[in-house]
Amino acid sequence: MIQTKGYAAQDAQTDLAPWHFERRDVGPHDVLIDILFCGVCHTDLHQIRNDWYPGIFPMVPGHEIVGRVVQVGAHVKKFKAGDLTGVGVIVDSCRHCDNCKDGLEQFCLKTATNTYNAIGRDGLTTYGGYSNNIVVNEDYVLHVSEKLSPAAVAPLLCAGITTYSPLRYWKIGKGHKLAVLGLGGLGHMAVKFGVAFGAEVTVLSTSESKRKDAAALGAHHFVVTSDKEQVTAVTASFDFIIDTVSAKHDLALYLSLLKTNGTHICVGAPSEPYEVPAFSLLAGRKSVAGSGAGGLPETQEMLDFCAAHNIVSDIELIAIKDVQAAFDRMVKGDVRYRFVIDMSTL
Ligand SMILES: [Zn+2]
Ligand SMILES: [Zn+2]
């Protein structure tokens, strides 16, 4: 077994603290990655707090991982020692179901293996990227370009692909009016991709203070959702809304901002169910849809697109000892726009 150190929550009530654990030895199809950076995703906090379902403890969170390969198994073809790589929200899947065959491994019908807080197909608990190394089957590892800042690439592995994938699926781009609801880790990436794909992008935010930032990210318009006049001005105007909000919110208001046949796409994950009034859907034949992360081929496509178009996440680099303070600030929306842990501080 491989000795690993990381930060773990021992149960759903305690803060993250240093913890030593073991990972499986490098198998014939595995790569051992020395982790350089790991993004801090809202999901990490939800999971260590048991917000969605009872977790497996101790829990080492982290699924926005960038690191260098230090060892490869005898049959590994795609990677060699020294390669810069990424690992996102899953580390395995069944490989045989229709979704796996279609490159939608995140929707594996036999359940994909999450990067942490799961039991792997090897029978071992998975531990995430708040740690100094990880062993992953090469099929679930991505190539990362040396052209981009590896710290700023880390959030692309979750926040990036989570917003890229729905934009691609619904072919959102030139000629579309796209609204991005919430300007946080996911939202700022949705703006960057929406602009890169040629859509006319409006940021919908509760906070006037983000107007300047939205413009700096490339958004064409900004609407404060508590301002009646501003909201009325954009009624029935959007083709799509990407909803990144992870707290409880009322969809009726946002559905009224969609054009006829418009689609409201949920990518944030509130703990409580959405309430959707039927008449908000009937009037204008509107859809509420969802999208979660992305498969391996599309995640690689996204990373390559980012390298070609010089797109990364806007980040604040932190030492791992400050991760708890970062969680507190993340909940308040006090980060522009993603915390990334510098794993050399572990
Ligand atoms: Zn995430
Ligand atoms: Zn599958």
PDB file of C-alpha atoms in Angstrom, residues 68-332:
ATOM      1  CA  ARG A  68       2.174  15.127 -11.980  1.00  0.00           C
ATOM      2  CA  VAL A  69       2.477  11.447 -12.757  1.00  0.00           C
ATOM      3  CA  VAL A  70       5.294   9.882 -10.739  1.00  0.00           C
ATOM      4  CA  GLN A  71       4.722   6.209 -11.524  1.00  0.00           C
ATOM      5  CA  VAL A  72       2.749   4.200 -14.088  1.00  0.00           C
ATOM      6  CA  GLY A  73       1.627   0.577 -14.170  1.00  0.00           C
ATOM      7  CA  ALA A  74       3.103  -1.881 -16.674  1.00  0.00           C
ATOM      8  CA  HIS A  75       0.149  -1.640 -19.108  1.00  0.00           C
ATOM      9  CA  VAL A  76      -0.445   2.109 -18.965  1.00  0.00           C
ATOM     10  CA  LYS A  77      -0.474   3.596 -22.468  1.00  0.00           C
ATOM     11  CA  LYS A  78      -1.698   7.179 -22.154  1.00  0.00           C
ATOM     12  CA  PHE A  79       0.701   8.535 -19.519  1.00  0.00           C
ATOM     13  CA  LYS A  80       4.332   8.532 -18.474  1.00  0.00           C
ATOM     14  CA  ALA A  81       6.171   9.857 -15.435  1.00  0.00           C
ATOM     15  CA  GLY A  82       6.331  13.657 -15.480  1.00  0.00           C
ATOM     16  CA  ASP A  83       3.034  14.206 -17.326  1.00  0.00           C
ATOM     17  CA  LEU A  84       0.755  16.942 -15.998  1.00  0.00           C
ATOM     18  CA  THR A  85      -2.663  15.435 -15.317  1.00  0.00           C
ATOM     19  CA  GLY A  86      -6.086  16.122 -13.920  1.00  0.00           C
ATOM     20  CA  VAL A  87      -8.620  14.058 -11.996  1.00  0.00           C
ATOM     21  CA  GLY A  88     -12.209  15.202 -11.604  1.00  0.00           C
ATOM     22  CA  VAL A  89     -15.318  13.964  -9.822  1.00  0.00           C
ATOM     23  CA  ILE A  90     -15.100  10.255 -10.726  1.00  0.00           C
ATOM     24  CA  VAL A  91     -12.268   7.705 -10.688  1.00  0.00           C
ATOM     25  CA  ASP A  92     -14.051   4.658 -12.122  1.00  0.00           C
ATOM     26  CA  SER A  93     -17.311   3.337 -13.604  1.00  0.00           C
ATOM     27  CA  CYS A  94     -18.651   0.030 -14.970  1.00  0.00           C
ATOM     28  CA  ARG A  95     -17.363   0.686 -18.542  1.00  0.00           C
ATOM     29  CA  HIS A  96     -20.096  -1.518 -20.084  1.00  0.00           C
ATOM     30  CA  CYS A  97     -23.443   0.250 -19.664  1.00  0.00           C
ATOM     31  CA  ASP A  98     -24.927   2.462 -22.388  1.00  0.00           C
ATOM     32  CA  ASN A  99     -23.825   5.652 -20.651  1.00  0.00           C
ATOM     33  CA  CYS A 100     -20.254   4.451 -20.145  1.00  0.00           C
ATOM     34  CA  LYS A 101     -20.098   3.388 -23.796  1.00  0.00           C
ATOM     35  CA  ASP A 102     -21.394   6.840 -24.800  1.00  0.00           C
ATOM     36  CA  GLY A 103     -18.691   8.642 -22.807  1.00  0.00           C
ATOM     37  CA  LEU A 104     -21.155   9.657 -20.113  1.00  0.00           C
ATOM     38  CA  GLU A 105     -19.309   7.808 -17.358  1.00  0.00           C
ATOM     39  CA  GLN A 106     -20.560  10.271 -14.744  1.00  0.00           C
ATOM     40  CA  PHE A 107     -24.053   8.834 -15.340  1.00  0.00           C
ATOM     41  CA  CYS A 108     -22.908   5.185 -15.232  1.00  0.00           C
ATOM     42  CA  LEU A 109     -26.028   3.060 -14.784  1.00  0.00           C
ATOM     43  CA  LYS A 110     -24.141   0.873 -12.303  1.00  0.00           C
ATOM     44  CA  THR A 111     -23.043   4.030 -10.421  1.00  0.00           C
ATOM     45  CA  ALA A 112     -19.790   5.785 -11.162  1.00  0.00           C
ATOM     46  CA  THR A 113     -17.163   5.685  -8.418  1.00  0.00           C
ATOM     47  CA  ASN A 114     -16.857   9.141  -6.936  1.00  0.00           C
ATOM     48  CA  THR A 115     -13.353  10.452  -6.315  1.00  0.00           C
ATOM     49  CA  TYR A 116     -14.069  10.491  -2.581  1.00  0.00           C
ATOM     50  CA  ASN A 117     -16.792   9.389  -0.201  1.00  0.00           C
ATOM     51  CA  ALA A 118     -17.386   6.163  -2.137  1.00  0.00           C
ATOM     52  CA  ILE A 119     -16.404   2.508  -2.159  1.00  0.00           C
ATOM     53  CA  GLY A 120     -14.244   1.825  -5.190  1.00  0.00           C
ATOM     54  CA  ARG A 121     -14.517  -1.191  -7.474  1.00  0.00           C
ATOM     55  CA  ASP A 122     -11.389  -2.468  -5.671  1.00  0.00           C
ATOM     56  CA  GLY A 123     -13.462  -2.559  -2.469  1.00  0.00           C
ATOM     57  CA  LEU A 124     -11.501   0.271  -0.876  1.00  0.00           C
ATOM     58  CA  THR A 125     -12.872   3.616   0.265  1.00  0.00           C
ATOM     59  CA  THR A 126     -11.978   6.438  -2.117  1.00  0.00           C
ATOM     60  CA  TYR A 127     -10.188   9.478  -0.738  1.00  0.00           C
ATOM     61  CA  GLY A 128      -9.987  12.764  -2.599  1.00  0.00           C
ATOM     62  CA  GLY A 129      -7.496  15.427  -3.498  1.00  0.00           C
ATOM     63  CA  TYR A 130      -6.908  17.173  -0.185  1.00  0.00           C
ATOM     64  CA  SER A 131      -3.871  14.908  -0.011  1.00  0.00           C
ATOM     65  CA  ASN A 132      -0.380  14.509  -1.427  1.00  0.00           C
ATOM     66  CA  ASN A 133      -1.004  11.677  -3.904  1.00  0.00           C
ATOM     67  CA  ILE A 134      -3.677   9.590  -5.598  1.00  0.00           C
ATOM     68  CA  VAL A 135      -3.770   6.304  -7.533  1.00  0.00           C
ATOM     69  CA  VAL A 136      -6.230   6.274 -10.453  1.00  0.00           C
ATOM     70  CA  ASN A 137      -6.908   3.974 -13.401  1.00  0.00           C
ATOM     71  CA  GLU A 138      -5.504   5.742 -16.474  1.00  0.00           C
ATOM     72  CA  ASP A 139      -8.885   5.788 -18.229  1.00  0.00           C
ATOM     73  CA  TYR A 140     -10.157   8.254 -15.612  1.00  0.00           C
ATOM     74  CA  VAL A 141      -7.155  10.598 -15.786  1.00  0.00           C
ATOM     75  CA  LEU A 142      -7.019  13.651 -18.068  1.00  0.00           C
ATOM     76  CA  HIS A 143      -4.136  15.313 -19.867  1.00  0.00           C
ATOM     77  CA  VAL A 144      -3.484  18.891 -18.729  1.00  0.00           C
ATOM     78  CA  SER A 145      -1.661  21.373 -20.970  1.00  0.00           C
ATOM     79  CA  GLU A 146       1.596  22.849 -19.696  1.00  0.00           C
ATOM     80  CA  LYS A 147       0.489  26.178 -21.248  1.00  0.00           C
ATOM     81  CA  LEU A 148      -1.925  27.087 -18.456  1.00  0.00           C
ATOM     82  CA  SER A 149      -1.378  27.760 -14.734  1.00  0.00           C
ATOM     83  CA  PRO A 150      -1.910  24.342 -13.119  1.00  0.00           C
ATOM     84  CA  ALA A 151      -3.436  25.920 -10.001  1.00  0.00           C
ATOM     85  CA  ALA A 152      -6.008  27.788 -12.099  1.00  0.00           C
ATOM     86  CA  VAL A 153      -6.745  24.644 -14.127  1.00  0.00           C
ATOM     87  CA  ALA A 154      -7.771  22.647 -11.021  1.00  0.00           C
ATOM     88  CA  PRO A 155     -11.333  24.057 -10.788  1.00  0.00           C
ATOM     89  CA  LEU A 156     -11.939  23.186 -14.437  1.00  0.00           C
ATOM     90  CA  LEU A 157     -12.146  19.528 -13.353  1.00  0.00           C
ATOM     91  CA  CYS A 158     -15.498  20.156 -11.625  1.00  0.00           C
ATOM     92  CA  ALA A 159     -16.730  23.753 -11.938  1.00  0.00           C
ATOM     93  CA  GLY A 160     -15.415  23.930 -15.499  1.00  0.00           C
ATOM     94  CA  ILE A 161     -16.884  20.744 -16.916  1.00  0.00           C
ATOM     95  CA  THR A 162     -20.144  21.186 -14.972  1.00  0.00           C
ATOM     96  CA  THR A 163     -20.829  24.390 -16.896  1.00  0.00           C
ATOM     97  CA  TYR A 164     -19.140  23.446 -20.199  1.00  0.00           C
ATOM     98  CA  SER A 165     -21.173  20.255 -20.619  1.00  0.00           C
ATOM     99  CA  PRO A 166     -24.691  21.776 -20.636  1.00  0.00           C
ATOM    100  CA  LEU A 167     -23.558  24.598 -22.929  1.00  0.00           C
ATOM    101  CA  ARG A 168     -22.330  21.957 -25.362  1.00  0.00           C
ATOM    102  CA  TYR A 169     -25.349  19.648 -24.975  1.00  0.00           C
ATOM    103  CA  TRP A 170     -27.871  22.430 -25.672  1.00  0.00           C
ATOM    104  CA  LYS A 171     -25.525  23.895 -28.344  1.00  0.00           C
ATOM    105  CA  ILE A 172     -25.630  27.296 -26.687  1.00  0.00           C
ATOM    106  CA  GLY A 173     -23.699  29.933 -28.607  1.00  0.00           C
ATOM    107  CA  LYS A 174     -24.078  32.547 -31.345  1.00  0.00           C
ATOM    108  CA  GLY A 175     -27.596  33.929 -31.555  1.00  0.00           C
ATOM    109  CA  HIS A 176     -28.577  32.806 -28.058  1.00  0.00           C
ATOM    110  CA  LYS A 177     -29.286  34.965 -25.059  1.00  0.00           C
ATOM    111  CA  LEU A 178     -27.876  33.151 -22.063  1.00  0.00           C
ATOM    112  CA  ALA A 179     -28.428  34.135 -18.434  1.00  0.00           C
ATOM    113  CA  VAL A 180     -26.089  32.869 -15.733  1.00  0.00           C
ATOM    114  CA  LEU A 181     -27.741  32.775 -12.333  1.00  0.00           C
ATOM    115  CA  GLY A 182     -25.217  33.244  -9.542  1.00  0.00           C
ATOM    116  CA  LEU A 183     -21.652  34.425 -10.010  1.00  0.00           C
ATOM    117  CA  GLY A 184     -19.569  32.007  -7.962  1.00  0.00           C
ATOM    118  CA  GLY A 185     -17.262  29.115  -8.770  1.00  0.00           C
ATOM    119  CA  LEU A 186     -19.647  27.610 -11.338  1.00  0.00           C
ATOM    120  CA  GLY A 187     -21.150  30.887 -12.508  1.00  0.00           C
ATOM    121  CA  HIS A 188     -17.902  32.575 -13.429  1.00  0.00           C
ATOM    122  CA  MET A 189     -16.948  29.566 -15.573  1.00  0.00           C
ATOM    123  CA  ALA A 190     -20.400  29.561 -17.234  1.00  0.00           C
ATOM    124  CA  VAL A 191     -19.820  33.218 -18.168  1.00  0.00           C
ATOM    125  CA  LYS A 192     -16.388  32.493 -19.626  1.00  0.00           C
ATOM    126  CA  PHE A 193     -17.604  29.531 -21.681  1.00  0.00           C
ATOM    127  CA  GLY A 194     -20.818  31.276 -22.752  1.00  0.00           C
ATOM    128  CA  VAL A 195     -18.822  34.246 -24.040  1.00  0.00           C
ATOM    129  CA  ALA A 196     -16.260  31.957 -25.707  1.00  0.00           C
ATOM    130  CA  PHE A 197     -19.090  30.138 -27.526  1.00  0.00           C
ATOM    131  CA  GLY A 198     -20.497  33.434 -28.816  1.00  0.00           C
ATOM    132  CA  ALA A 199     -23.660  33.757 -26.705  1.00  0.00           C
ATOM    133  CA  GLU A 200     -24.948  37.096 -25.415  1.00  0.00           C
ATOM    134  CA  VAL A 201     -24.406  36.618 -21.693  1.00  0.00           C
ATOM    135  CA  THR A 202     -26.288  38.254 -18.827  1.00  0.00           C
ATOM    136  CA  VAL A 203     -25.349  37.670 -15.196  1.00  0.00           C
ATOM    137  CA  LEU A 204     -28.267  37.507 -12.759  1.00  0.00           C
ATOM    138  CA  SER A 205     -27.036  38.217  -9.240  1.00  0.00           C
ATOM    139  CA  THR A 206     -28.393  39.296  -5.878  1.00  0.00           C
ATOM    140  CA  SER A 207     -25.378  41.503  -5.389  1.00  0.00           C
ATOM    141  CA  GLU A 208     -24.747  44.804  -7.183  1.00  0.00           C
ATOM    142  CA  SER A 209     -21.126  44.480  -6.039  1.00  0.00           C
ATOM    143  CA  LYS A 210     -20.489  41.869  -8.732  1.00  0.00           C
ATOM    144  CA  ARG A 211     -21.433  44.098 -11.676  1.00  0.00           C
ATOM    145  CA  LYS A 212     -17.827  45.109 -12.386  1.00  0.00           C
ATOM    146  CA  ASP A 213     -16.562  41.548 -12.035  1.00  0.00           C
ATOM    147  CA  ALA A 214     -19.195  40.257 -14.423  1.00  0.00           C
ATOM    148  CA  ALA A 215     -18.056  42.749 -17.039  1.00  0.00           C
ATOM    149  CA  ALA A 216     -14.419  41.833 -16.438  1.00  0.00           C
ATOM    150  CA  LEU A 217     -15.284  38.177 -17.034  1.00  0.00           C
ATOM    151  CA  GLY A 218     -16.789  39.159 -20.378  1.00  0.00           C
ATOM    152  CA  ALA A 219     -20.517  39.251 -19.530  1.00  0.00           C
ATOM    153  CA  HIS A 220     -22.459  41.656 -21.738  1.00  0.00           C
ATOM    154  CA  HIS A 221     -25.190  42.568 -19.233  1.00  0.00           C
ATOM    155  CA  PHE A 222     -25.827  42.460 -15.501  1.00  0.00           C
ATOM    156  CA  VAL A 223     -29.135  42.308 -13.643  1.00  0.00           C
ATOM    157  CA  VAL A 224     -29.639  42.646  -9.899  1.00  0.00           C
ATOM    158  CA  THR A 225     -32.468  40.207  -9.172  1.00  0.00           C
ATOM    159  CA  SER A 226     -33.814  42.185  -6.200  1.00  0.00           C
ATOM    160  CA  ASP A 227     -34.354  45.248  -8.405  1.00  0.00           C
ATOM    161  CA  LYS A 228     -37.891  45.038  -9.859  1.00  0.00           C
ATOM    162  CA  GLU A 229     -37.196  47.451 -12.699  1.00  0.00           C
ATOM    163  CA  GLN A 230     -34.086  45.601 -13.859  1.00  0.00           C
ATOM    164  CA  VAL A 231     -35.900  42.253 -13.672  1.00  0.00           C
ATOM    165  CA  THR A 232     -38.947  43.523 -15.581  1.00  0.00           C
ATOM    166  CA  ALA A 233     -36.658  44.774 -18.332  1.00  0.00           C
ATOM    167  CA  VAL A 234     -35.432  41.206 -19.014  1.00  0.00           C
ATOM    168  CA  THR A 235     -38.790  39.386 -18.726  1.00  0.00           C
ATOM    169  CA  ALA A 236     -39.232  36.758 -21.472  1.00  0.00           C
ATOM    170  CA  SER A 237     -35.826  37.531 -22.950  1.00  0.00           C
ATOM    171  CA  PHE A 238     -33.507  34.544 -22.432  1.00  0.00           C
ATOM    172  CA  ASP A 239     -33.182  31.351 -24.452  1.00  0.00           C
ATOM    173  CA  PHE A 240     -31.382  29.596 -21.608  1.00  0.00           C
ATOM    174  CA  ILE A 241     -30.653  30.121 -17.931  1.00  0.00           C
ATOM    175  CA  ILE A 242     -27.750  28.275 -16.310  1.00  0.00           C
ATOM    176  CA  ASP A 243     -28.686  28.082 -12.634  1.00  0.00           C
ATOM    177  CA  THR A 244     -25.610  27.659 -10.440  1.00  0.00           C
ATOM    178  CA  VAL A 245     -27.238  28.506  -7.115  1.00  0.00           C
ATOM    179  CA  SER A 246     -26.737  25.908  -4.383  1.00  0.00           C
ATOM    180  CA  ALA A 247     -29.103  27.457  -1.813  1.00  0.00           C
ATOM    181  CA  LYS A 248     -32.902  27.195  -1.854  1.00  0.00           C
ATOM    182  CA  HIS A 249     -34.486  29.583  -4.385  1.00  0.00           C
ATOM    183  CA  ASP A 250     -37.747  30.203  -6.221  1.00  0.00           C
ATOM    184  CA  LEU A 251     -37.721  29.074  -9.859  1.00  0.00           C
ATOM    185  CA  ALA A 252     -40.969  30.853 -10.821  1.00  0.00           C
ATOM    186  CA  LEU A 253     -39.228  34.214 -11.076  1.00  0.00           C
ATOM    187  CA  TYR A 254     -36.510  32.864 -13.339  1.00  0.00           C
ATOM    188  CA  LEU A 255     -38.894  30.896 -15.549  1.00  0.00           C
ATOM    189  CA  SER A 256     -40.654  34.191 -16.250  1.00  0.00           C
ATOM    190  CA  LEU A 257     -37.408  35.525 -17.687  1.00  0.00           C
ATOM    191  CA  LEU A 258     -37.246  32.768 -20.315  1.00  0.00           C
ATOM    192  CA  LYS A 259     -38.542  33.229 -23.841  1.00  0.00           C
ATOM    193  CA  THR A 260     -41.160  30.817 -25.164  1.00  0.00           C
ATOM    194  CA  ASN A 261     -39.531  27.352 -25.414  1.00  0.00           C
ATOM    195  CA  GLY A 262     -36.745  28.494 -23.081  1.00  0.00           C
ATOM    196  CA  THR A 263     -34.812  26.119 -20.865  1.00  0.00           C
ATOM    197  CA  HIS A 264     -33.747  26.571 -17.250  1.00  0.00           C
ATOM    198  CA  ILE A 265     -30.733  24.344 -16.600  1.00  0.00           C
ATOM    199  CA  CYS A 266     -29.889  23.442 -13.000  1.00  0.00           C
ATOM    200  CA  VAL A 267     -26.232  22.753 -12.272  1.00  0.00           C
ATOM    201  CA  GLY A 268     -26.151  23.919  -8.631  1.00  0.00           C
ATOM    202  CA  ALA A 269     -27.336  21.386  -6.067  1.00  0.00           C
ATOM    203  CA  PRO A 270     -29.512  22.753  -3.255  1.00  0.00           C
ATOM    204  CA  SER A 271     -30.160  20.275  -0.423  1.00  0.00           C
ATOM    205  CA  GLU A 272     -33.931  20.851  -0.696  1.00  0.00           C
ATOM    206  CA  PRO A 273     -36.146  20.021  -3.723  1.00  0.00           C
ATOM    207  CA  TYR A 274     -37.003  22.753  -6.223  1.00  0.00           C
ATOM    208  CA  GLU A 275     -40.555  24.076  -6.214  1.00  0.00           C
ATOM    209  CA  VAL A 276     -41.778  24.546  -9.771  1.00  0.00           C
ATOM    210  CA  PRO A 277     -45.289  25.976 -10.304  1.00  0.00           C
ATOM    211  CA  ALA A 278     -46.916  24.156 -13.257  1.00  0.00           C
ATOM    212  CA  PHE A 279     -48.191  27.386 -14.814  1.00  0.00           C
ATOM    213  CA  SER A 280     -44.645  28.747 -15.028  1.00  0.00           C
ATOM    214  CA  LEU A 281     -43.903  25.823 -17.344  1.00  0.00           C
ATOM    215  CA  LEU A 282     -47.185  25.693 -19.294  1.00  0.00           C
ATOM    216  CA  ALA A 283     -47.164  29.337 -20.243  1.00  0.00           C
ATOM    217  CA  GLY A 284     -44.485  29.432 -22.902  1.00  0.00           C
ATOM    218  CA  ARG A 285     -43.723  25.701 -23.098  1.00  0.00           C
ATOM    219  CA  LYS A 286     -40.720  26.035 -20.827  1.00  0.00           C
ATOM    220  CA  SER A 287     -38.387  23.326 -19.584  1.00  0.00           C
ATOM    221  CA  VAL A 288     -36.523  22.804 -16.371  1.00  0.00           C
ATOM    222  CA  ALA A 289     -33.516  20.585 -16.965  1.00  0.00           C
ATOM    223  CA  GLY A 290     -30.370  19.552 -15.176  1.00  0.00           C
ATOM    224  CA  SER A 291     -26.809  18.606 -15.963  1.00  0.00           C
ATOM    225  CA  GLY A 292     -24.127  17.031 -13.801  1.00  0.00           C
ATOM    226  CA  ALA A 293     -20.366  17.155 -14.387  1.00  0.00           C
ATOM    227  CA  GLY A 294     -19.261  15.537 -17.679  1.00  0.00           C
ATOM    228  CA  GLY A 295     -17.847  12.316 -19.077  1.00  0.00           C
ATOM    229  CA  LEU A 296     -14.179  11.636 -19.694  1.00  0.00           C
ATOM    230  CA  PRO A 297     -14.093  12.452 -23.440  1.00  0.00           C
ATOM    231  CA  GLU A 298     -15.936  15.728 -22.929  1.00  0.00           C
ATOM    232  CA  THR A 299     -13.793  16.685 -19.937  1.00  0.00           C
ATOM    233  CA  GLN A 300     -10.681  16.200 -22.086  1.00  0.00           C
ATOM    234  CA  GLU A 301     -12.324  18.235 -24.862  1.00  0.00           C
ATOM    235  CA  MET A 302     -13.028  21.010 -22.336  1.00  0.00           C
ATOM    236  CA  LEU A 303      -9.423  21.026 -21.060  1.00  0.00           C
ATOM    237  CA  ASP A 304      -8.132  21.175 -24.651  1.00  0.00           C
ATOM    238  CA  PHE A 305     -10.593  23.978 -25.465  1.00  0.00           C
ATOM    239  CA  CYS A 306      -9.357  25.900 -22.421  1.00  0.00           C
ATOM    240  CA  ALA A 307      -5.717  25.460 -23.481  1.00  0.00           C
ATOM    241  CA  ALA A 308      -6.524  26.641 -27.013  1.00  0.00           C
ATOM    242  CA  HIS A 309      -8.534  29.664 -25.799  1.00  0.00           C
ATOM    243  CA  ASN A 310      -6.485  30.484 -22.717  1.00  0.00           C
ATOM    244  CA  ILE A 311      -9.375  29.913 -20.304  1.00  0.00           C
ATOM    245  CA  VAL A 312      -8.778  29.135 -16.634  1.00  0.00           C
ATOM    246  CA  SER A 313     -10.606  29.681 -13.382  1.00  0.00           C
ATOM    247  CA  ASP A 314     -10.098  32.854 -11.343  1.00  0.00           C
ATOM    248  CA  ILE A 315      -8.662  31.551  -8.107  1.00  0.00           C
ATOM    249  CA  GLU A 316      -7.404  32.411  -4.646  1.00  0.00           C
ATOM    250  CA  LEU A 317      -4.551  30.120  -3.673  1.00  0.00           C
ATOM    251  CA  ILE A 318      -4.556  28.983  -0.034  1.00  0.00           C
ATOM    252  CA  ALA A 319      -2.486  26.884   2.349  1.00  0.00           C
ATOM    253  CA  ILE A 320      -4.241  23.713   3.456  1.00  0.00           C
ATOM    254  CA  LYS A 321      -4.274  24.798   7.097  1.00  0.00           C
ATOM    255  CA  ASP A 322      -6.640  27.601   6.049  1.00  0.00           C
ATOM    256  CA  VAL A 323      -9.187  25.335   4.362  1.00  0.00           C
ATOM    257  CA  GLN A 324     -11.761  25.639   7.130  1.00  0.00           C
ATOM    258  CA  ALA A 325     -11.667  29.435   6.913  1.00  0.00           C
ATOM    259  CA  ALA A 326     -12.006  29.059   3.152  1.00  0.00           C
ATOM    260  CA  PHE A 327     -15.189  26.974   3.630  1.00  0.00           C
ATOM    261  CA  ASP A 328     -16.648  29.753   5.813  1.00  0.00           C
ATOM    262  CA  ARG A 329     -15.832  32.382   3.207  1.00  0.00           C
ATOM    263  CA  MET A 330     -17.121  30.188   0.352  1.00  0.00           C
ATOM    264  CA  VAL A 331     -20.517  29.871   2.060  1.00  0.00           C
ATOM    265  CA  LYS A 332     -20.713  33.670   2.243  1.00  0.00           C
TER     266      LYS A 332
END
